[in-house]
Amino acid sequence: MKHREIDQVTRWYPTEFEQISGNDIFAKSHMDMYMHIPFCRGKCAFCPFNSMPLLKKNLDEYFENLSKEISMYAAEPFFKYKSVRSLWIGGGTPSAVPYEKIEEMLKILMDKFNFEQSAEITLETNIHDLTEDYIKRVADSPINRLSIGIQSFTEKYLRMMGRSYSPEWIDTFFGFINKYNLNISIDLMFRYPGQSLTDIQEEIDLIGKYSDKIDHITLYGLILFPRLGIFKRVASGALPKQASLSKYEKMCEMFNKQLANYGFHQYTSNHYAKDGRENVYNNDRWGFPQVECASFGPGAFGQLNGFVYCNEHKIDNYYAKIARGEKPIQMGKKINLLEQASRYLVLGTKCRHIDLNLFRKLTGIEPLEFYKEQIDELIKENLIEVNNDSIYVTDKGCTYILDIGCRFQTDNNLKHCQPQYDILDMFEGSQRPFYDLVIEHD
């Protein structure tokens, strides 16, 4: 029999119901916020981010426009049932502008949106801005976390990257910071041109020296883009090449094993924390499932109401849209259903763990079947493990996390590079492979 009538009328779908209450339907959901301060005292040689020189005459105009953008979003009914549990004030270098400007914007945000009492509020800083007077003001504000762009403890790499401070500045800062109740995170980069395993050991030893004053470490392998002057210096032979892939893997192993001796555990592919000091913003933006984020300022990227988007990068375009009463969005996309499932894995694996039962509940997809080929390959390569209904990223997998993420991208997204690098033309118009020009061969 080809057709048949069934004994019930289909009026609702899905039919798999479970016990819920009105509180579940109308509960406030968590979200995050990002605020971009694009100004820097100088451009670092490695920086691929949207930044511009600090010119004090431009500050009033900038913060006036930033305030208007925030007010546009605050007027949206969408935010009525949202509570903010983390705010990242990034850049650029927020600590380079007068602190009064940060205080002013923070007050506007907290007046217009529902911040949770325990909200994590992070301020990005450079070490040469962090005098004790400055820290006193921060400690008396709602800001409870500092992200400090140290990048290296070693003089020669600070100079190579265009950093304008010396290791003595770092020592001075750590000499007084324990007096203040702030969560201290440092950014550290490695795989500098010519950097050896001995150099890495020196960096780790210096982390150990200050480990009782550090709560969190963000660790990034340096990527050199063709647009950057330092890329050209390496490609031309003026500087040595970066470590080969096998040496890079050894560097990662050294950090992973030895940072554990100082009380830091690796909770994402790039982040180490002492217990209880994990970064809420990192976990929300990458973890599974990802949390929505409203982002303000030129070049800021956000995710709201099923869309991913970025703001105008050029400051004049940013100002022009705000003057017309428009949200200053440059481009974005409504995430389709397959991309949402893919996003859970592309970004979620960066946090080392995917709950497969939760994945099934949120997507209706059996991941071990739908992504069988990718998962089997990654297991074979010892990049992930699957057990107890979870995907776990191995230590080796953390080293090659970008490769893991690419395996789960949908075909249409594999054709595109990261929008930020495309907009800022970090490839100088051509996205051809360029790594061989700056990285040693094994």
mmCIF file of N, CA and C in Angstrom, residues 22 25 31 48 50 92 119 126 134 136 197 203 216 227 260 272 297-298 326 337 347 363 391 395 425 438-439:
data_model
loop_
_atom_site.group_PDB
_atom_site.id
_atom_site.type_symbol
_atom_site.label_atom_id
_atom_site.label_comp_id
_atom_site.label_asym_id
_atom_site.label_seq_id
_atom_site.Cartn_x
_atom_site.Cartn_y
_atom_site.Cartn_z
ATOM 1 N N GLY A 22 6.444 27.883 32.719
ATOM 2 C CA GLY A 22 6.493 29.227 32.163
ATOM 3 C C GLY A 22 7.817 29.903 32.431
ATOM 4 N N ILE A 25 10.172 29.226 29.596
ATOM 5 C CA ILE A 25 9.896 29.951 28.358
ATOM 6 C C ILE A 25 10.340 31.404 28.445
ATOM 7 N N MET A 31 24.120 36.594 28.081
ATOM 8 C CA MET A 31 24.809 37.082 26.902
ATOM 9 C C MET A 31 26.101 37.752 27.336
ATOM 10 N N PRO A 48 47.414 42.053 13.567
ATOM 11 C CA PRO A 48 46.505 42.028 12.428
ATOM 12 C C PRO A 48 45.116 42.586 12.770
ATOM 13 N N ASN A 50 42.165 45.636 14.072
ATOM 14 C CA ASN A 50 41.703 46.962 13.665
ATOM 15 C C ASN A 50 42.101 47.996 14.718
ATOM 16 N N GLY A 92 43.099 47.286 19.564
ATOM 17 C CA GLY A 92 43.566 48.504 20.193
ATOM 18 C C GLY A 92 44.144 48.273 21.588
ATOM 19 N N ALA A 119 29.134 39.738 37.211
ATOM 20 C CA ALA A 119 29.632 39.826 35.835
ATOM 21 C C ALA A 119 31.149 39.993 35.795
ATOM 22 N N ASN A 126 48.209 47.395 28.217
ATOM 23 C CA ASN A 126 49.641 47.219 27.983
ATOM 24 C C ASN A 126 50.394 47.538 29.269
ATOM 25 N N TYR A 134 47.119 53.987 38.407
ATOM 26 C CA TYR A 134 46.130 53.496 37.446
ATOM 27 C C TYR A 134 45.428 52.255 38.004
ATOM 28 N N LYS A 136 44.998 51.378 41.087
ATOM 29 C CA LYS A 136 44.098 51.747 42.185
ATOM 30 C C LYS A 136 42.729 52.146 41.647
ATOM 31 N N LEU A 197 64.045 26.259 21.294
ATOM 32 C CA LEU A 197 63.481 25.577 22.464
ATOM 33 C C LEU A 197 64.115 26.110 23.745
ATOM 34 N N GLU A 203 61.300 31.587 28.712
ATOM 35 C CA GLU A 203 59.977 32.199 28.904
ATOM 36 C C GLU A 203 59.198 31.461 29.997
ATOM 37 N N HIS A 216 45.888 33.602 34.964
ATOM 38 C CA HIS A 216 45.430 33.108 33.662
ATOM 39 C C HIS A 216 46.466 33.485 32.605
ATOM 40 N N ARG A 227 50.771 41.206 4.846
ATOM 41 C CA ARG A 227 50.624 42.649 5.000
ATOM 42 C C ARG A 227 51.617 43.223 6.010
ATOM 43 N N ALA A 260 51.617 23.266 33.981
ATOM 44 C CA ALA A 260 50.883 22.491 34.996
ATOM 45 C C ALA A 260 51.636 22.476 36.323
ATOM 46 N N TYR A 272 45.243 28.932 29.548
ATOM 47 C CA TYR A 272 45.601 28.187 30.758
ATOM 48 C C TYR A 272 45.130 29.004 31.956
ATOM 49 N N GLY A 297 31.674 49.293 18.532
ATOM 50 C CA GLY A 297 32.924 49.908 18.106
ATOM 51 C C GLY A 297 33.325 49.443 16.715
ATOM 52 N N PRO A 298 34.211 50.189 16.037
ATOM 53 C CA PRO A 298 34.590 49.863 14.662
ATOM 54 C C PRO A 298 35.351 48.544 14.572
ATOM 55 N N GLU A 326 21.830 54.816 11.879
ATOM 56 C CA GLU A 326 21.909 53.395 11.550
ATOM 57 C C GLU A 326 22.893 52.689 12.484
ATOM 58 N N LEU A 337 20.856 26.342 9.458
ATOM 59 C CA LEU A 337 20.785 25.252 10.439
ATOM 60 C C LEU A 337 22.042 24.373 10.411
ATOM 61 N N LEU A 347 33.967 25.843 16.692
ATOM 62 C CA LEU A 347 34.411 26.655 17.825
ATOM 63 C C LEU A 347 34.438 25.857 19.123
ATOM 64 N N THR A 363 20.443 19.894 18.156
ATOM 65 C CA THR A 363 20.446 19.859 16.692
ATOM 66 C C THR A 363 19.555 18.782 16.093
ATOM 67 N N ILE A 391 33.148 14.243 23.034
ATOM 68 C CA ILE A 391 34.369 14.410 22.253
ATOM 69 C C ILE A 391 35.359 15.177 23.113
ATOM 70 N N ASP A 395 45.908 16.648 23.911
ATOM 71 C CA ASP A 395 46.950 17.677 23.974
ATOM 72 C C ASP A 395 47.515 17.951 22.580
ATOM 73 N N ASP A 425 42.732 43.219 4.568
ATOM 74 C CA ASP A 425 43.661 42.840 3.490
ATOM 75 C C ASP A 425 45.006 42.381 4.048
ATOM 76 N N VAL A 438 58.040 31.940 5.489
ATOM 77 C CA VAL A 438 58.423 32.410 6.831
ATOM 78 C C VAL A 438 58.612 31.287 7.847
ATOM 79 N N ILE A 439 58.343 30.034 7.477
ATOM 80 C CA ILE A 439 58.440 28.910 8.421
ATOM 81 C C ILE A 439 59.475 27.902 7.917
#
